[in-house]
Amino acid sequence: MPRTLTEVFAQARQENRSALIGYMPAGFPSVKGSIELVNALADAGVDIVEVGFPYSDPVMDGPVIQQASQRALDNGFTASQLFDVIEKSKASTVTMTYWNPIERMGIENFLTQLRAAGGVGVITPDLTIDESDEWISQTSEMAIDRIYVVAPSTSDERLKKVANATSGFIYAASLMGVTGTRSALSGSARELVSRVRKVTSLPIAVGLGVSNAEQAREIASFADGVIVGSAFIKLVLESPNEKEAVEKVRVLAAELAQAVRQPRS
Amino acid sequence: MRSVNLRNSRIENRKYAMKMSESIDGHFGRFGGRFVPEALVGALDELAAAHQAAMHDPNFQMELAELHRTYTGRPSIITDAPRFAAYAGNARILLKREDLNHTGSHKINNVLGQALLTKKMGKKRIIAETGAGQHGVASATAAALLGLECVVYMGEEDTKRQSLNVARMKILGAEVIPVTTGSKTLKDAINEAMRDWVTNVATTHYLLGTVAGPHPFPTMVRDFHRIIGVEARAQVLELTGRLPDAVLACVGGGSNAIGIFHPFIDDLSVRLIGLEAGGRGVSTGEHAATIVGGTPGVLHGARTFVLQDESGQTVESHSISAGLDYPGVGPEHAYLHEIGRAEYRAITDDEAMEAFSLLSRTEGIIPAIETAHALAGAMQVGKELGEKAILLINLSGRGDKDVQTAAQYFGIPL
């Protein structure tokens, strides 16, 4: 049985550190390649793996993840490949998906297959809590965690409502924008995390624009989790073959895993 | 059985307009809503509030009406089309001439409304998506008029197909950004505009060009286009002494159609008929007839009908008309279809081009190819209803922009 998100964050807290969360789209650069990459992340110390469901219209994603998703789609990605990757993942695994693929498959069908594959949660970047009634009842019934994204523009009142609908952890977007590496961290992340703390005791993980150990260390000093995606994918895109890609990803993941283990101030 | 259903749906429809214009959460039955990144919720709330306030603010309404009178050229006229009618079962064919508006289509109605709202919200930059370029040109026009910065996202394929409109936008002072992701057409231009908006939402208004997208766009854009139907209803009553038997309009996203349909929704004797782009034929899969040939799903922030495959990936649409070449449709149309108040048909590229040619030759009016789909629909419906019928058609745009496409289609050397 994979560890639940609550267990993963509890252990990280016990070790007085942040959890590291790594993102990879399923089927990129190939199904086999994505399984190897996901497990390279786990082997290097990533606590939670986030497997992306490639989608034709990813409005929350910058050019890097768009390119990777498109590559997976061009290779003929199907939902069964997503579940295949999740099933073979060694770490606790959540999936990140835009809403339409779930709606098309049917919520119950999607959750049944996800659970059978050992997935423990779902991040839904374009599902608002206002449209979530059926989603909340079915995920609760199936004991799958619901992870919502909040942003610096989210009002305090709304943060409370989103936190109430969330389980596992809250995904705090470090800045206003789409996924992708940024050279400097935005100051808005720290402020957002402290606003979220006031309304919930759930773990808070920060993502968007985090690409290197220095940034990871900084975020780990005030958040419970650090989410890295585009930086890994960029390495894969730049690599001449899958073997080299896996090696480069392993190196970066190990650096980041060490960074989140720095003693917290 | 059928008559019972019909009666029930009519009871439900009776107070439709009132009920729907008061609908503040943006749902049309199971359609509509908001499927967006949380980062945009605050801006959508702000916009919804600004829209509601503007609708009830006599000063805003006066300002917009004055702009329409002195700048757009409203009210647009009604033209009787007796020579074209000979090809439409000799029914009486009345054309609502939105093609005579400044910038050449209905798009200006929405653009001026939203640009005024942008100023009220204290934002100085607008972004827009465009397919054929009509909405981009209208947005660039309004930005020039009201002193706003304007950025237009346009699929790279479309910038090549519509290079004249790209030049028009640049002349008007807008920046045009070619979109190279995905299918490089309208749907990807919308994706890119959404990404810009998520990043710059504090300073920027997304001036969406159709009745699609998350709440409040479908409601707000409809409200700015309702003037088409409000004018036309009064004009037809005055001209003929009665309501038309059917109102027809082309449907891509569906903004001109909802604009002319909406004031007739409670007139249950009036059939509302939307004509979608059937491309090479719905059975070929190469079409943009979202309601006729699509399935319910979520695209660009709303639940509606979508062209998609079995795993929920959006499928590329096809139409000879760039303005209808979109794999989604406004959620209110999805609802009108579901309750049976409006009917939707697909018109093929060839049928549309025949109507395009006919209207040009019989009435001296070159319509937009989008609009030609509505005219082809009128040819069918006129024959079905016969010569006593009165058909009101939204002539949503002029065809100057389509001369190159048409010349190619008809083999006219350029």
XYZ file of C-alpha atoms in Angstrom:
679
model
C 0.000 0.000 0.000
C 1.374 3.452 -0.889
C 1.649 5.895 1.961
C -1.099 8.502 2.131
C -0.294 12.171 1.689
C -1.056 12.751 5.344
C 1.512 10.112 6.324
C 4.150 11.549 3.997
C 3.766 15.064 5.387
C 3.636 13.769 8.970
C 6.949 12.014 8.498
C 8.565 15.069 6.902
C 7.334 17.153 9.820
C 8.803 14.655 12.244
C 12.119 14.991 10.451
C 11.765 18.765 10.692
C 11.885 19.250 6.939
C 9.732 19.950 3.909
C 8.455 17.268 1.575
C 9.661 17.285 -2.029
C 7.106 16.834 -4.780
C 8.179 16.174 -8.372
C 6.065 16.425 -11.521
C 6.293 14.375 -14.721
C 3.687 14.023 -17.449
C 2.666 10.451 -18.267
C 3.778 9.207 -21.672
C 6.652 11.674 -21.986
C 9.113 11.134 -23.583
C 7.568 7.646 -23.854
C 5.507 5.513 -21.486
C 8.569 3.487 -20.505
C 10.615 6.689 -20.198
C 8.075 8.342 -17.922
C 8.039 5.299 -15.625
C 11.832 5.397 -15.380
C 11.799 9.149 -14.756
C 9.148 8.890 -12.071
C 11.148 6.232 -10.280
C 14.381 8.171 -10.680
C 12.634 10.944 -8.768
C 11.571 8.515 -6.050
C 15.030 6.932 -5.795
C 16.643 10.361 -5.430
C 14.448 11.286 -2.474
C 11.296 12.813 -3.907
C 8.520 12.132 -1.399
C 5.478 12.518 -3.643
C 5.317 12.030 -7.378
C 2.842 14.049 -9.389
C 2.004 12.359 -12.692
C 0.476 14.721 -15.254
C -2.426 13.769 -17.534
C -1.418 15.332 -20.880
C -4.238 17.493 -22.247
C -4.742 19.338 -25.521
C -5.528 22.734 -23.931
C -3.356 23.220 -20.831
C -4.088 26.848 -19.942
C -2.217 26.755 -16.610
C 1.007 25.516 -18.201
C 3.953 27.394 -19.658
C 5.885 26.387 -22.785
C 7.938 23.570 -21.193
C 5.028 21.473 -19.905
C 3.005 22.319 -23.021
C 5.767 20.889 -25.166
C 6.056 17.733 -23.077
C 2.272 17.214 -23.052
C 2.086 17.718 -26.789
C 4.857 15.171 -27.298
C 2.915 12.616 -25.212
C -0.269 13.320 -27.163
C 1.549 13.027 -30.477
C 2.809 9.631 -29.304
C -0.804 8.544 -28.849
C -1.193 9.013 -25.084
C -4.245 7.360 -23.520
C -5.675 7.374 -20.013
C -4.691 3.732 -19.502
C -1.050 4.800 -19.884
C -1.522 7.286 -17.050
C -2.741 4.510 -14.767
C 0.094 2.291 -15.936
C 2.688 4.898 -14.893
C 0.957 5.437 -11.552
C 0.832 1.704 -10.900
C 4.566 1.332 -11.489
C 5.527 4.381 -9.432
C 7.390 3.515 -6.226
C 6.557 6.734 -4.380
C 3.194 8.000 -3.142
C 1.575 9.249 -6.315
C -1.005 11.861 -7.185
C -2.162 12.859 -10.627
C -2.544 16.386 -11.927
C -5.188 16.786 -14.576
C -7.373 19.364 -16.233
C -11.028 18.719 -15.649
C -12.366 17.659 -19.029
C -10.614 14.274 -19.224
C -12.155 13.312 -15.865
C -15.574 14.515 -16.931
C -15.262 12.584 -20.191
C -14.262 9.349 -18.431
C -16.847 9.834 -15.723
C -15.788 10.689 -12.173
C -16.506 7.262 -10.744
C -14.735 5.418 -13.536
C -11.707 7.703 -13.248
C -11.447 7.350 -9.477
C -11.939 3.594 -9.567
C -9.074 3.175 -12.006
C -6.888 5.640 -10.138
C -7.397 3.814 -6.874
C -6.800 0.437 -8.477
C -3.483 1.781 -9.779
C -2.535 2.948 -6.285
C -2.956 6.712 -6.800
C -3.690 8.614 -3.594
C -4.786 12.065 -4.763
C -5.742 14.350 -7.624
C -4.678 17.944 -8.309
C -7.297 19.757 -10.412
C -5.932 23.136 -11.567
C -9.074 24.259 -13.416
C -11.811 22.835 -11.219
C -13.226 25.553 -8.983
C -14.747 24.544 -5.661
C -18.024 26.002 -6.954
C -18.258 23.224 -9.563
C -17.064 20.487 -7.223
C -20.147 19.012 -5.521
C -20.032 15.638 -7.204
C -16.246 15.552 -7.153
C -16.151 16.135 -3.398
C -18.696 13.467 -2.603
C -17.117 10.824 -4.829
C -13.504 11.466 -3.807
C -14.573 11.332 -0.161
C -16.316 8.045 -0.745
C -13.258 6.588 -2.491
C -10.770 8.050 0.020
C -8.804 9.885 -2.682
C -7.304 13.236 -1.655
C -8.501 16.399 -3.429
C -5.798 18.979 -3.946
C -6.870 22.460 -5.004
C -4.579 25.254 -6.130
C -4.717 28.687 -4.502
C -3.063 31.834 -5.835
C -1.779 35.150 -4.482
C -4.983 36.725 -5.836
C -7.221 34.416 -3.785
C -9.076 36.377 -1.099
C -8.901 35.323 2.560
C -12.571 34.448 2.530
C -12.118 32.277 -0.531
C -8.952 30.646 0.907
C -11.046 29.393 3.780
C -13.602 27.830 1.462
C -10.957 26.227 -0.752
C -9.115 24.870 2.301
C -12.353 23.330 3.569
C -12.777 21.480 0.280
C -9.151 20.290 0.213
C -7.557 17.184 1.656
C -3.962 15.914 1.621
C -2.268 19.256 1.060
C -2.942 22.688 -0.402
C -1.094 23.678 -3.565
C -0.032 27.325 -3.220
C 0.977 28.963 -6.493
C 4.064 31.061 -5.745
C 3.098 33.765 -8.211
C 0.482 34.938 -10.670
C 1.198 33.039 -13.831
C 1.613 29.655 -15.460
C 4.029 26.799 -14.763
C 7.665 27.244 -15.764
C 11.051 27.979 -14.256
C 11.764 31.501 -13.011
C 15.160 32.926 -12.165
C 13.965 34.603 -8.984
C 11.346 33.591 -6.470
C 8.428 35.891 -6.062
C 7.908 37.396 -2.621
C 4.243 36.572 -2.856
C 4.800 32.901 -1.955
C 5.739 33.579 1.654
C 2.827 35.921 2.135
C 0.356 33.483 0.591
C 1.575 30.627 2.785
C 1.135 32.700 5.899
C -2.396 33.654 4.822
C -3.242 29.999 4.176
C -1.836 28.996 7.586
C -4.407 31.225 9.244
C -7.300 29.269 7.763
C -6.137 25.651 7.853
C -3.879 23.125 9.513
C -3.417 21.209 6.239
C 0.132 20.945 4.882
C 0.927 23.656 2.314
C 3.137 22.962 -0.698
C 4.472 25.731 -2.931
C 4.844 25.357 -6.656
C 5.266 27.376 -9.873
C 8.671 28.651 -10.862
C 10.764 26.557 -8.457
C 13.772 25.161 -10.295
C 16.925 24.953 -8.171
C 18.262 24.001 -4.763
C 18.555 27.571 -3.571
C 14.899 28.281 -4.287
C 13.854 24.944 -2.796
C 15.786 25.705 0.392
C 14.132 29.076 0.728
C 10.637 27.678 0.253
C 11.350 24.782 2.587
C 11.995 27.353 5.304
C 8.336 28.404 5.378
C 6.272 25.756 3.508
C 5.566 22.065 4.154
C 6.236 21.014 0.585
C 8.220 22.144 -2.448
C 6.850 21.326 -5.910
C 9.163 21.135 -8.931
C 8.047 20.301 -12.464
C 9.292 22.286 -15.438
C 12.927 22.178 -14.285
C 12.910 18.358 -14.545
C 11.117 18.365 -17.874
C 13.539 20.896 -19.311
C 16.371 18.466 -18.573
C 14.502 15.723 -20.404
C 13.840 17.972 -23.392
C 17.522 18.911 -23.541
C 18.800 15.337 -23.327
C 19.768 13.429 -26.458
C 18.356 10.143 -25.118
C 16.218 8.755 -22.305
C 19.161 7.272 -20.429
C 20.875 10.629 -20.117
C 17.571 12.289 -19.252
C 16.997 9.879 -16.359
C 20.520 10.516 -15.066
C 20.200 14.316 -15.198
C 16.802 14.217 -13.511
C 18.187 11.988 -10.770
C 21.011 14.461 -10.077
C 18.712 17.472 -9.827
C 16.192 15.536 -7.698
C 18.962 14.542 -5.294
C 20.114 18.156 -4.979
C 16.578 19.305 -4.289
C 15.991 16.478 -1.798
C 19.049 17.616 0.087
C 17.924 21.241 -0.060
C 14.554 20.506 1.577
C 16.417 18.637 4.317
C 18.425 21.673 5.415
C 17.730 22.530 9.028
C 14.871 25.037 9.140
C 15.490 28.426 10.641
C -45.231 11.709 -25.888
C -43.571 14.324 -28.022
C -46.352 16.856 -27.525
C -46.208 16.377 -23.758
C -42.478 17.064 -23.747
C -42.998 20.074 -25.928
C -45.663 21.452 -23.631
C -43.491 20.952 -20.583
C -40.536 22.614 -22.186
C -42.725 25.547 -23.200
C -43.900 26.055 -19.654
C -40.306 26.046 -18.578
C -39.433 28.534 -21.303
C -42.118 31.081 -20.706
C -40.185 33.256 -18.341
C -36.860 32.282 -19.836
C -35.406 35.685 -20.560
C -36.269 37.070 -17.185
C -34.978 34.024 -15.371
C -31.740 33.847 -17.329
C -30.871 37.523 -17.177
C -31.170 37.258 -13.417
C -29.004 34.152 -13.308
C -25.982 35.489 -11.496
C -23.992 32.309 -11.005
C -23.651 31.798 -14.736
C -25.299 28.413 -15.142
C -27.641 27.574 -17.976
C -29.133 24.331 -16.752
C -26.164 21.982 -16.463
C -24.081 24.131 -18.821
C -21.870 27.164 -18.214
C -20.233 27.777 -14.853
C -16.569 28.364 -14.173
C -13.757 25.909 -14.827
C -10.713 28.123 -14.404
C -7.512 28.427 -12.392
C -8.287 29.768 -8.923
C -6.036 32.739 -9.747
C -8.767 34.096 -12.056
C -11.728 33.739 -9.722
C -11.205 37.148 -8.124
C -11.033 38.887 -11.509
C -14.139 37.051 -12.747
C -16.013 38.095 -9.598
C -14.892 41.679 -10.120
C -15.991 41.549 -13.754
C -19.349 39.988 -12.906
C -19.989 42.744 -10.373
C -18.948 45.459 -12.844
C -21.213 43.944 -15.478
C -24.205 43.794 -13.125
C -23.613 47.355 -11.979
C -23.298 48.596 -15.568
C -26.527 46.909 -16.619
C -28.369 48.849 -13.924
C -26.457 52.095 -14.328
C -28.331 54.601 -16.521
C -25.138 56.597 -17.105
C -23.287 53.577 -18.454
C -26.225 52.656 -20.664
C -26.440 56.216 -21.965
C -22.733 56.377 -22.681
C -22.826 53.088 -24.588
C -25.969 54.044 -26.512
C -24.367 57.326 -27.519
C -21.259 55.512 -28.765
C -23.449 53.156 -30.757
C -25.347 56.091 -32.297
C -22.360 58.221 -33.166
C -19.624 55.644 -33.745
C -21.038 52.165 -34.492
C -23.848 53.510 -36.652
C -26.784 51.999 -34.772
C -29.549 51.208 -35.188
C -28.578 48.942 -38.045
C -31.192 48.740 -40.792
C -33.381 45.895 -42.030
C -33.174 45.030 -45.716
C -35.851 43.092 -47.601
C -34.218 40.566 -49.945
C -36.875 39.594 -52.540
C -34.516 38.412 -55.277
C -32.611 36.174 -52.866
C -35.987 34.975 -51.523
C -36.662 33.331 -54.884
C -34.057 30.759 -53.813
C -35.626 30.382 -50.390
C -39.117 29.160 -51.239
C -40.260 32.737 -51.838
C -40.552 33.277 -48.107
C -40.070 36.883 -47.072
C -36.386 37.295 -46.220
C -35.440 40.153 -43.912
C -31.766 40.860 -43.277
C -30.609 42.543 -40.081
C -27.652 44.499 -41.377
C -24.934 44.135 -38.736
C -22.477 44.171 -41.645
C -23.031 47.927 -41.872
C -21.671 48.558 -38.385
C -18.288 50.255 -38.056
C -15.566 47.581 -38.520
C -18.007 45.503 -40.564
C -19.638 43.074 -38.175
C -21.654 42.648 -34.997
C -18.422 42.259 -32.996
C -18.232 45.997 -32.242
C -21.345 45.805 -29.994
C -19.568 43.634 -27.439
C -16.182 45.248 -27.816
C -17.365 48.775 -27.045
C -19.323 47.504 -24.034
C -16.372 45.615 -22.572
C -13.890 48.405 -23.350
C -16.081 50.847 -21.429
C -16.251 48.364 -18.542
C -12.456 48.063 -18.634
C -12.187 51.795 -18.038
C -14.745 51.626 -15.226
C -12.633 48.906 -13.558
C -9.563 51.132 -13.826
C -7.623 48.734 -16.056
C -5.472 50.103 -18.860
C -4.638 47.055 -20.941
C -6.866 44.719 -22.905
C -5.996 41.394 -24.452
C -8.092 39.577 -27.019
C -8.059 36.404 -29.074
C -8.999 36.340 -32.708
C -9.540 33.720 -35.397
C -10.415 35.444 -38.650
C -9.317 38.756 -37.214
C -12.736 40.431 -36.944
C -12.795 40.445 -33.160
C -9.135 41.451 -33.083
C -9.800 44.382 -35.380
C -12.857 45.416 -33.363
C -10.840 45.201 -30.125
C -7.974 47.211 -31.594
C -10.529 49.786 -32.752
C -12.133 50.155 -29.333
C -8.702 50.338 -27.694
C -7.697 53.155 -30.043
C -10.965 54.974 -29.397
C -10.732 54.732 -25.621
C -6.951 54.991 -25.195
C -6.241 51.459 -23.990
C -3.205 49.290 -24.662
C -4.199 46.307 -26.808
C -2.558 42.921 -27.374
C -4.194 40.418 -29.720
C -3.359 36.699 -29.720
C -3.834 35.025 -33.075
C -2.927 31.509 -34.207
C 0.087 31.552 -36.488
C -1.919 29.708 -39.169
C -4.574 32.406 -39.007
C -2.056 35.258 -39.211
C -1.019 33.795 -42.546
C -4.581 33.200 -43.770
C -5.695 36.664 -42.662
C -2.623 38.838 -43.167
C -4.700 41.884 -44.134
C -6.467 41.856 -40.787
C -3.111 41.552 -39.023
C -2.053 44.724 -40.817
C -5.323 46.441 -39.878
C -4.765 45.681 -36.200
C -1.205 46.989 -36.354
C -2.342 50.177 -38.105
C -4.814 50.660 -35.264
C -1.935 50.479 -32.793
C -2.407 46.978 -31.429
C 0.317 44.407 -30.901
C -0.406 41.079 -32.609
C 1.229 38.000 -31.095
C 1.244 34.898 -33.332
C 0.503 31.740 -31.326
C 2.629 28.769 -32.311
C 1.373 26.156 -29.850
C -1.121 23.340 -30.436
C -3.065 23.619 -33.674
C -1.988 27.285 -34.069
C -5.596 28.435 -34.510
C -8.346 30.147 -32.511
C -8.543 27.661 -29.638
C -4.811 28.021 -29.019
C -5.083 31.803 -29.226
C -7.673 31.586 -26.416
C -5.315 29.358 -24.374
C -2.520 31.888 -24.793
C -4.770 34.825 -23.890
C -5.820 32.942 -20.733
C -2.150 32.431 -19.822
C -1.470 36.138 -20.285
C -4.520 36.933 -18.173
C -3.490 34.630 -15.316
C -0.154 36.462 -15.266
C -1.365 40.065 -15.674
C -4.845 39.971 -14.251
C -4.270 42.915 -11.916
C -3.770 45.359 -14.793
C -5.437 43.610 -17.697
C -8.942 42.854 -18.916
C -9.462 39.848 -21.156
C -11.835 41.083 -23.819
C -13.271 37.734 -24.877
C -14.980 37.901 -28.255
C -17.798 35.424 -27.974
C -20.430 34.008 -25.616
C -18.110 31.184 -24.502
C -15.705 31.071 -21.558
C -16.271 31.190 -17.807
C -19.030 33.208 -16.124
C -19.661 36.134 -16.580
C -18.515 36.139 -20.213
C -21.428 34.213 -21.764
C -23.963 36.416 -19.980
C -22.090 39.673 -20.405
C -21.261 39.253 -24.093
C -24.872 38.249 -24.734
C -26.136 41.360 -22.962
C -23.960 43.576 -25.161
C -25.284 41.860 -28.317
C -28.975 41.766 -27.294
C -29.357 45.151 -28.961
C -29.397 43.296 -32.306
C -32.538 41.370 -31.403
C -34.175 44.224 -29.536
C -33.886 46.495 -32.582
C -34.789 43.769 -35.063
C -37.897 42.671 -33.174
C -39.293 46.204 -33.203
C -38.253 46.748 -36.825
C -39.926 43.554 -38.050
C -43.110 44.327 -36.114
C -43.211 47.794 -37.623
C -42.464 46.601 -41.136
C -44.731 43.541 -41.269
C -47.161 43.984 -38.419
C -46.204 40.665 -36.892
C -43.377 38.595 -35.485
C -41.218 36.544 -37.861
C -41.790 32.795 -38.143
C -38.128 32.055 -37.687
C -34.932 33.852 -36.722
C -31.721 32.466 -38.176
C -28.066 33.094 -37.413
C -24.739 31.364 -37.842
C -23.151 29.819 -34.753
C -19.445 29.442 -34.071
C -19.048 30.556 -30.470
C -22.542 31.924 -31.001
C -22.405 35.637 -30.150
C -24.368 37.063 -33.086
C -26.918 34.261 -32.767
C -27.565 34.760 -29.060
C -27.739 38.523 -29.664
C -30.603 38.198 -32.123
C -32.265 35.137 -30.479
C -32.434 36.348 -26.931
C -35.184 38.994 -27.207
C -37.346 36.418 -29.041
C -36.954 33.570 -26.553
C -40.273 34.210 -24.836
C -42.059 34.560 -28.214
C -42.806 30.879 -28.479
C -44.249 31.155 -31.999
C -40.851 32.221 -33.317
C -38.490 29.407 -34.246
C -34.852 30.069 -33.396
C -32.463 28.324 -35.764
C -28.673 28.301 -35.386
C -26.524 27.260 -38.328
C -23.238 25.615 -37.479
C -20.293 25.037 -39.767
C -20.631 21.571 -41.273
C -17.295 21.855 -43.093
C -16.886 18.908 -45.447
C -19.912 17.236 -43.812
C -20.478 16.229 -40.198
C -20.090 12.546 -41.100
C -16.541 13.187 -42.389
C -15.379 14.433 -38.988
C -14.021 17.563 -40.678
C -16.428 20.161 -39.377
C -17.033 22.707 -36.630
C -20.659 21.782 -35.845
C -20.233 21.521 -32.114
C -23.864 21.032 -31.089
C -24.865 18.870 -34.062
C -21.726 16.725 -33.985
C -20.133 17.186 -30.545
C -20.646 15.935 -26.997
C -20.972 17.673 -23.596
C -17.659 18.560 -22.006
C -15.616 21.397 -20.555
C -13.570 23.735 -22.727
C -12.174 27.206 -22.070
C -13.810 27.585 -18.718
C -17.382 26.398 -19.291
C -19.360 23.193 -19.571
C -20.847 23.098 -23.051
C -20.771 21.036 -26.237
C -17.240 20.242 -27.382
C -15.583 18.460 -30.292
C -13.510 15.904 -28.402
C -12.219 12.376 -28.590
C -12.941 9.536 -26.192
C -10.295 10.597 -23.704
C -11.494 14.201 -23.556
C -8.842 15.738 -25.799
C -10.141 18.574 -27.950
C -10.399 17.645 -31.606
C -9.459 20.142 -34.291
C -12.377 21.717 -36.071
C -12.649 22.483 -39.758
C -14.561 25.168 -41.617
C -13.987 27.301 -44.682
C -15.000 30.153 -42.392
C -12.268 31.061 -39.906
C -14.834 32.752 -37.652
C -16.791 29.511 -37.140
C -13.716 27.295 -36.925
C -13.931 26.589 -33.196
C -14.414 23.266 -31.343
C -16.644 24.750 -28.612
C -19.849 26.802 -28.422
C -21.470 29.177 -25.946
C -23.120 27.348 -23.018
C -26.438 29.156 -23.429
C -26.759 27.639 -26.904
C -26.065 24.218 -25.410
C -28.932 24.887 -23.007
C -31.337 26.242 -25.648
C -30.615 23.097 -27.643
C -31.163 20.830 -24.654
C -34.531 22.313 -23.684
C -35.593 22.368 -27.323
C -36.128 26.119 -27.545
C -33.620 26.590 -30.359
C -32.654 24.155 -33.102
C -29.239 23.748 -34.656
C -28.321 22.504 -38.099
C -25.037 22.041 -39.925
C -24.321 23.799 -43.223
C -21.443 22.485 -45.325
C -18.710 24.634 -46.833
C -20.250 24.125 -50.276
C -23.759 25.075 -49.171
C -22.411 28.191 -47.486
C -20.428 29.225 -50.558
C -23.484 28.776 -52.779
C -25.458 31.112 -50.509
C -22.484 33.515 -50.415
C -22.535 33.716 -54.183
C -26.326 33.956 -54.415
C -26.699 36.866 -52.010
C -23.896 38.713 -53.770
C -25.531 38.279 -57.184
C -29.184 38.752 -56.236
C -28.951 41.559 -53.699
C -25.572 43.189 -54.224
C -24.474 42.313 -50.695
C -21.279 40.286 -50.196
C -21.748 38.579 -46.832
C -19.049 37.203 -44.556
C -18.620 33.470 -45.141
C -19.713 32.954 -41.523
C -22.964 34.749 -42.308
C -23.382 32.751 -45.512
C -24.072 29.707 -43.316
C -27.164 31.486 -41.952
C -28.227 32.390 -45.488
C -27.893 28.765 -46.594
C -30.053 27.849 -43.614
C -32.627 30.403 -44.753
C -32.735 28.739 -48.179
C -33.648 25.442 -46.491
C -36.102 26.831 -43.975
C -37.767 29.126 -46.530
C -38.495 26.120 -48.727
C -39.860 24.220 -45.716
C -42.156 27.018 -44.525
C -43.264 28.413 -47.907
C -44.048 31.847 -49.230
C -46.237 33.064 -46.384
C -43.378 32.772 -43.943
C -41.253 35.638 -42.694
C -37.619 34.829 -41.938
C -35.335 37.190 -40.074
C -31.648 36.549 -40.717
C -28.783 38.127 -38.834
C -26.456 39.425 -41.534
C -23.669 39.417 -38.996
C -20.754 40.598 -41.131
C -19.594 41.816 -44.494
C -17.490 39.701 -46.814
C -14.633 42.016 -47.781
C -12.275 40.046 -45.569
C -13.257 36.850 -47.406
C -12.628 37.981 -50.965
C -9.374 36.033 -51.187
C -10.904 32.814 -49.838
C -13.911 33.193 -52.120
C -11.773 33.924 -55.180
C -9.801 30.778 -54.445
C -12.978 28.747 -53.956
C -14.628 29.945 -57.162
C -11.390 29.860 -59.177
C -11.263 33.598 -59.789
C -7.661 34.537 -60.640
C -6.166 37.196 -58.350
